[in-house]
Amino acid sequence: MKKNLFFLSIIGLALLSSCKSLEAPEQISCNPNPLTVVGNNVNAEITGTFPAKKFIKKGVLEVTPVLKFDGQEVLGETVTYVGEKAKVNGTVVNYANGGTYKQTFKCAYKDEMAKSELYLRFHATKGNKVYEIPDYKVADGIIATAKHASAKDNKGAVTGDKFQRIIKEMQEADIKFLIQQATLRDSETKSESVKNLQAAIKDANDAENKAISSLEVSGYASPDGGVSLNEDLAEKRQAAAQKYLANSLKKAKINADIESSVTAEDWEGFQRLMENSNIQDKDLVLRVLSMYSDPEEREAQIKNLSAVYKNIADEILPELRRSRLILTIDLIGRSDDEIARLAKEDPKQLSVEELLYAATLTNDKAEKLRIYNKTQELYPADFRAYNNAGLIFFEQGDVASARRAYAKALDIVPANPDVNYNAGVAALADGDLKKAEEHLGKAAGTSANLGAAMGTYYTMKGDYAKAKKSYGNTASNNAAVQQILDEDYAGARKTLAAVAEPNATTAYLQAVVAARTNDREGVYAGLRSAIAQDASMKAKAAKDIEFAKFADDQTFANIVK
């Protein structure tokens, strides 16, 4: 917006000389106008011209930008312009040709500056004589829509528990058979592993916190001999072992289904045993397995290795002539009610996973914090309780406590991406961009929320191009702020409509978009919704220059009064 200061010469500058006048710059313009927050700063460039044959040769003109707001002032840097014969340092203005006036203004933004005005303050002298000139307004201020980008718009990364209500345990026992036989031997059915399996079955059946998940009997044959012979052997071995197990269950009065399977030629078991053996030239045997897939060809090639085959027949093949009994047990953990009760009454009885899980059973933030504090006390080496407590503090607006909690977590796991992400977001909330960058840089591997957090970081830094790229397709208030700053109002409108949990800021930004697109009814609707959710939005809207064109509108006045 250009401002002509020609009339200033009439007000006072002509007084500098009875025959010659010292002109203030003319055709003054300020960019931007209105003033705008970028990052956390307000920057403006003020330009103009000095007319030819107006700036007297011994004159001195000091120009200071002044931001006026709420009864306060912020002064910018003073620039001095001098005539050709002035004995003062400054930018010389040629009398005959005039010159160019240029000055910058910069200050850190504060919320009180939302409704403000930028003036130029002149101090003109000639020798010892001083002439005061009234301050002259050059811009309105300040559009602070960028400040709606908030760290609180970013979702936190919870480091969850690994609590499992049901944990599966498996126990196995082998019953071995003689070559080409399927007859059970007492030495096998009375082996230590079979006895232990039977005891485990009974225990799982009787215990309150256990249950039999499955029982399986698998029959196997070693990969020597014909395929049809091995299929018959494997089936008979499976049947014999299953009959034995079924009788054992009946005697113990245990009701459980038995599943069955058959492996005629156990090449997989053969390879595993070979790999773990100390048989000489085992690599040669393993190479044969990799070269041939046909079972009969494999067997023939291995038997051709006569020096090795005897060891295979003695050490490997007997282990594959078997039936395998497989028990899967469900270990049943405490109920939610029991965990919640113990978390209050006797947390020492709970594991760290149970305690962390207990915190998820309540929506009371105070109770969550109490549980996390107790977890820290009982399990001080586990970082998760510190991290999750930090999230509660952050949600409550206690950023300082959140940062302390994250710092304790990082003392334990310095490189953890989730904690670094949370610490970075908390640093953003504190305006500590340096620390935010440091932590977010270590947060690679967290969820897609990292891109949104980086977008917030770049918006707060004032690097809007990188912010736009970081947000991507994120549907959030912060992403919409970036679109508004880019003047992509259609995109911002679409983004705000897609916000998963719209709040007062969502509605306020919808009003901003409406104001910028001359949608009067949209302004009213957005502000009414925002104020209904957050009464503080009323005072914000009353001072927000985004709504300056509605200042004399009675409906707008009624909404914000």
Coordinates of C-alpha atoms in Angstrom, one line a residue:
M1 CA 0.0 0.0 0.0
K2 CA 1.5 3.3 -1.1
K3 CA 1.4 6.4 1.1
N4 CA 2.2 9.9 -0.2
L5 CA 3.9 12.1 2.4
F6 CA 4.0 15.3 0.3
F7 CA 1.8 17.1 2.9
L8 CA 4.5 16.6 5.6
S9 CA 6.5 19.4 4.0
I10 CA 3.6 21.7 4.7
I11 CA 3.4 20.5 8.4
G12 CA 6.9 21.1 9.4
L13 CA 9.8 20.4 7.2
A14 CA 9.6 23.7 5.4
L15 CA 10.5 25.3 8.7
L16 CA 14.1 24.1 8.3
S17 CA 14.9 27.0 6.0
S18 CA 13.3 30.2 5.1
C19 CA 14.0 29.7 1.5
K20 CA 14.6 26.0 1.1
S21 CA 12.7 23.0 2.6
L22 CA 13.8 19.5 3.6
E23 CA 11.3 17.0 2.3
A24 CA 10.5 13.7 3.9
P25 CA 10.4 10.8 1.4
E26 CA 7.4 10.6 -0.8
Q27 CA 5.5 7.7 -2.4
I28 CA 6.2 5.6 0.7
S29 CA 5.1 2.0 0.5
C30 CA 5.4 -0.9 3.0
N31 CA 5.7 -4.5 2.0
P32 CA 3.8 -6.4 3.2
N33 CA 0.8 -4.3 4.2
P34 CA -0.9 -5.5 6.4
L35 CA 2.2 -6.7 8.3
T36 CA 2.4 -10.5 8.6
V37 CA 4.0 -13.0 11.0
V38 CA 6.5 -15.3 9.3
G39 CA 7.8 -17.9 11.7
N40 CA 7.8 -15.9 14.9
N41 CA 8.9 -12.6 13.4
V42 CA 7.4 -9.6 11.7
N43 CA 9.4 -8.3 8.8
A44 CA 8.7 -5.3 6.6
E45 CA 10.5 -3.3 4.0
I46 CA 9.6 0.4 3.7
T47 CA 10.6 2.3 0.5
G48 CA 10.1 5.7 -1.0
T49 CA 11.8 8.5 -2.9
F50 CA 13.3 11.9 -2.0
P51 CA 12.3 14.5 -4.6
A52 CA 14.9 16.4 -6.5
K53 CA 16.0 19.8 -5.2
K54 CA 14.1 19.3 -1.9
F55 CA 16.6 17.8 0.6
I56 CA 18.6 20.8 1.7
K57 CA 22.3 20.4 1.7
K58 CA 22.9 20.8 5.5
G59 CA 19.8 18.9 6.6
V60 CA 19.6 15.7 8.6
L61 CA 16.6 13.4 8.7
E62 CA 16.4 10.5 11.1
V63 CA 13.7 7.9 10.4
T64 CA 12.6 5.3 12.9
P65 CA 9.9 2.7 12.3
V66 CA 7.5 2.4 15.3
L67 CA 5.0 -0.4 15.9
K68 CA 2.2 0.9 18.1
F69 CA -0.2 -1.5 19.9
D70 CA -2.2 -1.6 23.1
G71 CA -0.5 1.5 24.5
Q72 CA 3.0 0.1 23.8
E73 CA 5.6 0.8 21.2
V74 CA 8.4 -1.3 19.6
L75 CA 11.0 0.8 17.8
G76 CA 12.9 -0.4 14.8
E77 CA 16.4 0.5 13.7
T78 CA 16.9 4.2 12.9
V79 CA 18.2 5.2 9.5
T80 CA 19.8 8.6 9.0
Y81 CA 19.7 10.6 5.7
V82 CA 21.8 13.7 5.3
G83 CA 22.3 16.5 2.8
E84 CA 25.5 16.9 0.8
K85 CA 27.0 19.4 3.2
A86 CA 25.8 18.0 6.5
K87 CA 28.6 17.2 9.1
V88 CA 26.8 14.0 10.2
N89 CA 27.3 10.4 9.1
G90 CA 24.4 9.0 7.2
T91 CA 23.1 8.1 3.7
V92 CA 23.7 11.2 1.5
V93 CA 20.8 12.5 -0.5
N94 CA 21.9 14.4 -3.6
Y95 CA 20.2 17.8 -3.7
A96 CA 19.9 18.1 -7.5
N97 CA 18.7 14.6 -8.2
G98 CA 17.0 13.4 -5.0
G99 CA 17.4 9.8 -3.9
T100 CA 15.9 6.6 -2.8
Y101 CA 14.6 5.9 0.7
K102 CA 14.7 2.3 2.0
Q103 CA 14.4 0.9 5.5
T104 CA 13.6 -2.4 7.1
F105 CA 11.6 -3.2 10.2
K106 CA 11.9 -6.4 12.2
C107 CA 10.6 -7.6 15.6
A108 CA 9.6 -10.7 17.4
Y109 CA 5.8 -11.2 17.5
K110 CA 3.8 -11.1 20.6
D111 CA 0.0 -11.7 20.9
E112 CA -0.6 -8.2 22.0
M113 CA 0.5 -7.0 18.6
A114 CA -2.4 -8.6 16.8
K115 CA -4.1 -5.2 16.4
S116 CA -1.4 -2.7 15.7
E117 CA -0.1 -0.1 13.3
L118 CA 3.3 0.7 11.9
Y119 CA 4.4 4.3 11.8
L120 CA 7.5 6.2 10.7
R121 CA 8.9 8.6 13.3
F122 CA 10.9 11.6 11.8
H123 CA 13.5 13.7 13.6
A124 CA 14.7 16.6 11.3
T125 CA 17.5 19.0 12.1
K126 CA 19.6 21.7 10.6
G127 CA 22.6 22.6 12.7
N128 CA 21.3 22.9 16.3
K129 CA 17.8 23.5 15.3
V130 CA 15.3 20.6 15.8
Y131 CA 12.0 20.3 14.1
E132 CA 9.5 17.7 15.2
I133 CA 7.2 16.0 12.6
P134 CA 4.1 13.9 13.5
D135 CA 4.4 10.2 13.2
Y136 CA 3.1 8.9 9.9
K137 CA 1.2 5.6 9.5
V138 CA 2.5 3.3 6.8
A139 CA 0.9 -0.1 7.5
D140 CA -1.7 -2.0 9.5
G141 CA -0.9 -5.1 11.5
I142 CA -0.6 -7.9 12.1
I143 CA -1.8 -11.0 10.3
A144 CA -0.8 -13.7 12.6
T145 CA -2.6 -16.7 11.1
A146 CA 0.8 -18.6 11.0
K147 CA 0.7 -18.6 14.8
H148 CA -2.3 -21.0 14.7
A149 CA 0.2 -23.7 13.8
S150 CA 0.5 -25.4 17.1
A151 CA 2.6 -28.3 18.4
K152 CA -0.5 -29.5 20.2
D153 CA -2.0 -30.4 16.8
N154 CA 0.5 -33.2 16.5
K155 CA -0.4 -36.6 17.9
G156 CA 1.9 -38.2 20.5
A157 CA 3.7 -41.5 20.1
V158 CA 2.7 -43.9 22.9
T159 CA 5.2 -46.6 23.8
G160 CA 2.7 -49.3 24.5
D161 CA 2.6 -52.4 26.7
K162 CA 3.2 -55.9 25.5
F163 CA 0.6 -57.4 27.8
Q164 CA -1.0 -60.5 26.4
R165 CA -4.1 -62.0 28.1
I166 CA -3.3 -65.4 26.7
I167 CA 0.3 -66.6 26.1
K168 CA 0.8 -69.8 24.2
E169 CA 3.4 -72.3 25.4
M170 CA 4.4 -75.5 23.5
Q171 CA 5.8 -78.7 24.8
E172 CA 6.9 -81.7 22.7
A173 CA 7.9 -85.4 23.2
D174 CA 9.2 -87.9 20.6
I175 CA 8.4 -91.6 20.6
K176 CA 11.0 -93.4 18.5
F177 CA 10.5 -96.6 16.5
L178 CA 12.9 -99.3 15.2
I179 CA 13.6 -99.4 11.5
Q180 CA 10.6 -100.3 9.4
Q181 CA 8.5 -100.9 12.5
A182 CA 5.5 -99.1 14.1
T183 CA 5.3 -100.9 17.4
L184 CA 5.4 -98.9 20.6
R185 CA 8.1 -99.8 23.1
D186 CA 7.8 -99.3 26.8
S187 CA 11.2 -97.7 26.9
E188 CA 9.8 -94.9 24.7
T189 CA 6.4 -94.4 26.3
K190 CA 8.0 -94.3 29.7
S191 CA 10.7 -91.9 28.7
E192 CA 11.3 -88.7 30.7
S193 CA 10.0 -86.5 27.9
V194 CA 6.7 -88.4 27.5
K195 CA 6.2 -88.4 31.3
N196 CA 6.8 -84.6 31.4
L197 CA 4.3 -84.1 28.5
Q198 CA 1.6 -86.1 30.3
A199 CA 2.2 -84.1 33.5
A200 CA 1.9 -80.9 31.5
I201 CA -1.4 -82.0 30.0
K202 CA -2.8 -82.8 33.4
D203 CA -1.6 -79.5 34.8
A204 CA -3.1 -77.5 31.9
N205 CA -6.3 -79.3 32.4
D206 CA -6.5 -78.7 36.2
A207 CA -5.0 -75.2 36.6
E208 CA -7.4 -72.2 36.6
N209 CA -5.0 -70.0 34.7
K210 CA -4.2 -72.6 32.0
A211 CA -6.0 -74.4 29.2
I212 CA -5.2 -77.0 26.6
S213 CA -5.2 -75.2 23.3
S214 CA -4.3 -78.2 21.1
L215 CA -2.9 -81.7 21.1
E216 CA -1.3 -83.0 17.9
V217 CA 0.3 -86.4 17.0
S218 CA 2.6 -86.4 13.9
G219 CA 3.9 -89.6 12.4
Y220 CA 7.2 -89.6 10.5
A221 CA 9.4 -92.0 8.5
S222 CA 13.1 -91.5 7.7
P223 CA 13.8 -90.8 4.0
D224 CA 15.3 -94.2 3.2
G225 CA 13.4 -97.0 1.6
G226 CA 10.5 -96.7 -0.9
V227 CA 8.0 -93.9 -0.7
S228 CA 5.0 -96.2 -0.4
L229 CA 6.7 -98.1 2.4
N230 CA 7.5 -94.9 4.2
E231 CA 3.9 -93.6 3.9
D232 CA 2.6 -96.7 5.4
L233 CA 5.1 -96.6 8.2
A234 CA 4.4 -92.9 9.0
E235 CA 0.6 -93.5 9.1
K236 CA 1.0 -96.6 11.4
R237 CA 3.4 -94.7 13.7
Q238 CA 1.0 -91.8 14.0
A239 CA -1.9 -94.1 14.7
A240 CA -0.1 -96.1 17.3
A241 CA 1.0 -92.9 19.2
Q242 CA -2.4 -91.4 18.9
K243 CA -4.1 -94.5 20.4
Y244 CA -1.6 -94.4 23.2
L245 CA -2.2 -90.7 23.9
A246 CA -6.0 -91.1 23.7
N247 CA -5.9 -94.0 26.3
S248 CA -3.7 -91.8 28.6
L249 CA -6.2 -89.0 28.4
K250 CA -9.1 -91.4 29.1
K251 CA -7.4 -92.7 32.2
A252 CA -6.7 -89.2 33.5
K253 CA -10.3 -88.2 32.7
I254 CA -9.2 -85.4 30.4
N255 CA -11.4 -84.5 27.5
A256 CA -9.3 -83.1 24.6
D257 CA -9.3 -83.5 20.9
I258 CA -6.2 -84.9 19.2
E259 CA -5.2 -83.6 15.8
S260 CA -3.0 -85.7 13.5
S261 CA -0.6 -85.3 10.6
V262 CA 1.8 -87.5 8.6
T263 CA 5.2 -86.9 7.0
A264 CA 6.2 -89.9 4.9
E265 CA 9.8 -88.8 4.2
D266 CA 11.2 -86.3 6.6
W267 CA 13.7 -84.5 4.4
E268 CA 13.3 -81.3 6.4
G269 CA 14.2 -83.1 9.6
F270 CA 17.0 -84.8 7.9
Q271 CA 18.5 -81.5 6.7
R272 CA 18.2 -80.0 10.1
L273 CA 20.0 -82.9 11.8
M274 CA 22.7 -82.9 9.2
E275 CA 23.4 -79.2 9.6
N276 CA 23.7 -79.6 13.4
S277 CA 25.8 -82.8 13.2
N278 CA 29.6 -83.3 13.3
I279 CA 29.5 -85.9 10.4
Q280 CA 32.5 -85.6 8.1
D281 CA 31.6 -84.4 4.6
K282 CA 28.2 -83.2 5.8
D283 CA 28.5 -80.2 3.4
L284 CA 28.7 -82.7 0.5
V285 CA 25.4 -84.3 1.7
L286 CA 23.7 -80.9 2.1
R287 CA 24.9 -80.0 -1.4
V288 CA 23.1 -83.1 -2.7
L289 CA 19.9 -82.0 -1.0
S290 CA 20.1 -78.6 -2.7
M291 CA 20.8 -80.1 -6.1
Y292 CA 18.1 -82.7 -6.3
S293 CA 14.4 -82.4 -5.4
D294 CA 13.2 -85.8 -6.3
P295 CA 13.2 -88.0 -3.1
E296 CA 14.3 -91.2 -4.8
E297 CA 17.2 -89.4 -6.6
R298 CA 18.2 -87.8 -3.4
E299 CA 18.3 -91.1 -1.6
A300 CA 20.3 -92.7 -4.4
Q301 CA 22.9 -90.0 -4.5
I302 CA 23.3 -90.0 -0.7
K303 CA 23.7 -93.8 -0.7
N304 CA 26.4 -93.4 -3.3
L305 CA 28.4 -91.5 -0.7
S306 CA 29.3 -94.8 0.9
A307 CA 31.9 -93.4 3.3
V308 CA 29.4 -91.0 4.7
Y309 CA 26.2 -93.1 4.5
K310 CA 27.1 -95.4 7.4
N311 CA 27.4 -92.5 9.8
I312 CA 24.0 -91.2 8.5
A313 CA 22.4 -94.5 9.0
D314 CA 23.8 -94.7 12.6
E315 CA 23.3 -91.1 13.8
I316 CA 20.6 -89.4 11.7
L317 CA 18.1 -91.8 10.4
P318 CA 17.1 -93.4 13.7
E319 CA 16.1 -89.9 15.0
L320 CA 13.7 -89.5 12.2
R321 CA 11.7 -92.8 12.8
R322 CA 9.3 -91.3 15.2
S323 CA 6.0 -89.9 16.3
R324 CA 5.9 -86.5 17.8
L325 CA 3.5 -85.5 20.6
I326 CA 2.9 -81.7 20.6
L327 CA 1.0 -79.9 23.4
T328 CA 0.0 -76.2 23.1
I329 CA -1.1 -74.6 26.3
D330 CA -2.9 -71.3 26.8
L331 CA -1.6 -69.4 29.8
I332 CA -4.5 -67.1 30.9
G333 CA -3.5 -63.8 32.5
R334 CA -5.3 -61.7 35.0
S335 CA -8.6 -60.1 34.1
D336 CA -8.9 -56.4 33.5
D337 CA -10.8 -56.0 36.8
E338 CA -8.0 -57.8 38.7
I339 CA -5.3 -55.8 37.0
A340 CA -7.0 -52.5 37.7
R341 CA -7.6 -53.5 41.4
L342 CA -4.0 -54.5 41.9
A343 CA -2.7 -51.4 40.2
K344 CA -4.4 -49.4 43.0
E345 CA -4.0 -51.8 46.0
D346 CA -0.8 -53.8 45.4
P347 CA 1.0 -52.8 42.2
K348 CA 4.1 -54.8 43.3
Q349 CA 2.2 -58.0 42.2
L350 CA 2.0 -56.8 38.7
S351 CA 4.6 -57.1 36.0
V352 CA 5.8 -54.0 34.1
E353 CA 3.6 -55.1 31.1
E354 CA 0.6 -55.4 33.4
L355 CA 1.2 -52.0 35.0
L356 CA 1.5 -50.3 31.6
Y357 CA -1.6 -52.1 30.5
A358 CA -3.4 -51.0 33.6
A359 CA -2.9 -47.3 32.6
T360 CA -4.9 -48.0 29.4
L361 CA -7.9 -49.2 31.5
T362 CA -8.8 -45.7 32.7
N363 CA -9.5 -42.4 31.1
D364 CA -8.7 -40.5 34.3
K365 CA -5.4 -38.7 33.5
A366 CA -4.5 -38.3 37.2
E367 CA -4.9 -42.1 37.7
K368 CA -2.8 -42.7 34.6
L369 CA -0.1 -40.6 36.0
R370 CA -0.2 -42.3 39.3
I371 CA 0.2 -45.7 37.6
Y372 CA 3.1 -44.4 35.4
N373 CA 4.8 -43.0 38.5
K374 CA 4.5 -46.3 40.3
T375 CA 5.8 -48.1 37.3
Q376 CA 8.8 -45.8 37.3
E377 CA 9.4 -46.6 41.0
L378 CA 9.1 -50.4 40.5
Y379 CA 10.8 -50.6 37.1
P380 CA 13.1 -47.6 36.8
A381 CA 15.0 -49.1 33.9
D382 CA 11.9 -49.2 31.6
F383 CA 11.7 -46.0 29.6
R384 CA 8.0 -46.4 28.6
A385 CA 6.5 -45.2 31.8
Y386 CA 8.5 -41.9 31.6
N387 CA 7.5 -41.4 27.9
N388 CA 3.8 -42.1 28.5
A389 CA 3.8 -39.8 31.6
G390 CA 5.3 -37.1 29.4
L391 CA 2.3 -37.5 27.0
I392 CA -0.1 -36.9 29.8
F393 CA 1.7 -33.8 31.0
F394 CA 1.8 -32.5 27.4
E395 CA -2.0 -33.0 27.0
Q396 CA -2.5 -31.1 30.2
G397 CA -0.5 -28.2 28.9
D398 CA 2.4 -28.8 31.3
V399 CA 5.1 -28.7 28.7
A400 CA 8.0 -28.3 31.2
S401 CA 7.1 -31.5 33.0
A402 CA 6.6 -33.3 29.7
R403 CA 10.1 -32.3 28.6
R404 CA 11.6 -33.5 31.9
A405 CA 9.8 -36.8 31.5
Y406 CA 11.0 -37.3 28.0
A407 CA 14.6 -36.4 29.0
K408 CA 14.5 -39.2 31.6
A409 CA 13.3 -41.7 29.0
L410 CA 16.1 -40.6 26.7
D411 CA 18.6 -41.1 29.4
I412 CA 17.6 -44.8 29.2
V413 CA 17.1 -45.1 25.4
P414 CA 18.9 -42.1 23.7
A415 CA 18.1 -43.2 20.2
N416 CA 14.5 -44.3 20.6
P417 CA 12.6 -42.7 17.7
D418 CA 9.2 -42.5 19.5
V419 CA 10.6 -40.6 22.5
N420 CA 12.7 -38.4 20.3
Y421 CA 9.5 -37.6 18.3
N422 CA 7.6 -36.6 21.5
A423 CA 10.6 -34.6 22.8
G424 CA 10.7 -32.8 19.5
V425 CA 7.0 -31.9 19.6
A426 CA 7.4 -30.7 23.2
A427 CA 10.3 -28.5 22.1
L428 CA 8.1 -27.0 19.4
A429 CA 5.5 -26.2 22.0
D430 CA 8.2 -24.3 23.9
G431 CA 9.4 -22.5 20.7
D432 CA 12.7 -24.2 21.1
L433 CA 13.2 -24.9 17.3
K434 CA 16.9 -25.9 17.7
K435 CA 16.0 -28.7 20.1
A436 CA 13.0 -29.6 18.1
E437 CA 15.1 -30.1 15.0
E438 CA 17.6 -32.2 16.9
H439 CA 15.0 -34.6 18.3
L440 CA 12.9 -34.9 15.2
G441 CA 16.0 -35.7 13.3
K442 CA 16.3 -38.8 15.4
A443 CA 12.7 -39.8 15.1
A444 CA 12.9 -41.6 11.7
G445 CA 10.9 -44.8 11.9
T446 CA 8.0 -43.4 13.8
S447 CA 4.5 -43.2 12.4
A448 CA 3.3 -40.9 9.6
N449 CA 2.8 -38.3 12.2
L450 CA 6.5 -37.4 11.9
G451 CA 5.8 -35.7 8.5
A452 CA 3.1 -33.6 10.2
A453 CA 5.5 -32.6 13.0
M454 CA 8.2 -31.6 10.5
G455 CA 5.5 -29.5 8.8
T456 CA 4.8 -27.8 12.0
Y457 CA 8.5 -27.2 12.6
Y458 CA 9.0 -25.6 9.2
T459 CA 5.8 -23.5 9.5
M460 CA 7.1 -22.2 12.9
K461 CA 10.5 -21.6 11.3
G462 CA 8.9 -19.7 8.4
D463 CA 10.1 -22.1 5.7
Y464 CA 6.7 -22.6 4.1
A465 CA 7.9 -24.5 1.0
K466 CA 9.4 -27.3 3.1
A467 CA 6.3 -27.2 5.4
K468 CA 4.0 -27.8 2.5
K469 CA 6.1 -30.8 1.3
S470 CA 6.3 -32.3 4.8
Y471 CA 2.5 -32.1 5.5
G472 CA 1.7 -34.0 2.3
N473 CA -1.9 -35.1 2.5
T474 CA -2.2 -34.6 6.2
A475 CA -5.7 -33.5 7.2
S476 CA -5.0 -31.3 10.3
N477 CA -5.4 -27.7 11.5
N478 CA -1.7 -27.1 11.0
A479 CA -1.8 -28.4 7.4
A480 CA -4.7 -26.0 6.7
V481 CA -2.7 -23.1 8.2
Q482 CA 0.0 -23.8 5.6
Q483 CA -2.5 -23.9 2.8
I484 CA -4.0 -20.5 4.0
L485 CA -0.5 -19.0 4.0
D486 CA -0.1 -20.4 0.4
E487 CA -3.4 -18.8 -0.5
D488 CA -4.7 -22.3 -1.4
Y489 CA -8.2 -21.6 0.0
A490 CA -9.9 -24.5 -1.7
G491 CA -7.3 -26.9 -0.4
A492 CA -7.6 -25.4 3.1
R493 CA -11.4 -25.7 3.1
K494 CA -11.1 -29.3 2.0
T495 CA -8.5 -30.1 4.7
L496 CA -10.4 -28.5 7.5
A497 CA -13.5 -30.5 6.5
A498 CA -11.5 -33.7 6.8
V499 CA -9.9 -33.1 10.2
A500 CA -10.7 -36.2 12.3
E501 CA -11.4 -34.4 15.5
P502 CA -12.4 -30.8 14.7
N503 CA -12.1 -28.3 17.5
A504 CA -12.4 -24.5 18.1
T505 CA -9.2 -23.9 16.0
T506 CA -10.7 -25.8 13.1
A507 CA -13.8 -23.6 13.1
Y508 CA -11.8 -20.5 13.5
L509 CA -9.6 -21.3 10.5
Q510 CA -12.8 -22.0 8.5
A511 CA -13.8 -18.5 9.4
V512 CA -10.4 -17.1 8.2
V513 CA -10.8 -19.0 4.9
A514 CA -14.3 -17.5 4.5
A515 CA -13.1 -14.0 5.3
R516 CA -10.3 -14.3 2.6
T517 CA -12.9 -15.5 0.1
N518 CA -15.5 -12.9 0.9
D519 CA -17.9 -15.5 2.3
R520 CA -19.7 -13.4 5.0
E521 CA -22.0 -16.2 6.2
G522 CA -19.1 -18.6 6.4
V523 CA -17.3 -16.1 8.7
Y524 CA -20.3 -15.9 11.0
A525 CA -20.8 -19.7 11.1
G526 CA -17.1 -20.4 11.7
L527 CA -16.7 -17.8 14.5
R528 CA -19.9 -18.8 16.2
S529 CA -18.8 -22.5 16.3
A530 CA -15.2 -21.5 17.4
I531 CA -16.5 -19.3 20.3
A532 CA -19.0 -21.9 21.4
Q533 CA -16.1 -24.4 21.8
D534 CA -13.6 -21.9 23.2
A535 CA -14.7 -18.5 24.6
S536 CA -11.2 -17.1 24.3
M537 CA -11.7 -17.1 20.5
K538 CA -14.1 -14.1 20.9
A539 CA -11.3 -11.7 22.0
K540 CA -8.9 -13.2 19.4
A541 CA -11.4 -12.6 16.6
A542 CA -12.2 -9.0 17.7
K543 CA -8.5 -8.1 17.2
D544 CA -7.7 -10.3 14.3
I545 CA -6.9 -8.3 11.2
E546 CA -8.1 -11.2 9.1
F547 CA -11.6 -9.9 9.9
A548 CA -10.8 -6.2 9.5
K549 CA -13.2 -5.8 6.6
F550 CA -16.1 -6.9 8.9
A551 CA -15.2 -4.5 11.8
D552 CA -18.2 -2.3 11.0
D553 CA -20.6 -5.2 10.4
Q554 CA -23.2 -5.4 13.2
T555 CA -23.5 -9.1 13.0
F556 CA -19.8 -9.6 13.4
A557 CA -19.8 -7.1 16.3
N558 CA -22.5 -9.0 18.1
I559 CA -20.6 -12.3 17.7
V560 CA -17.3 -10.9 19.2
K561 CA -18.6 -8.5 21.8

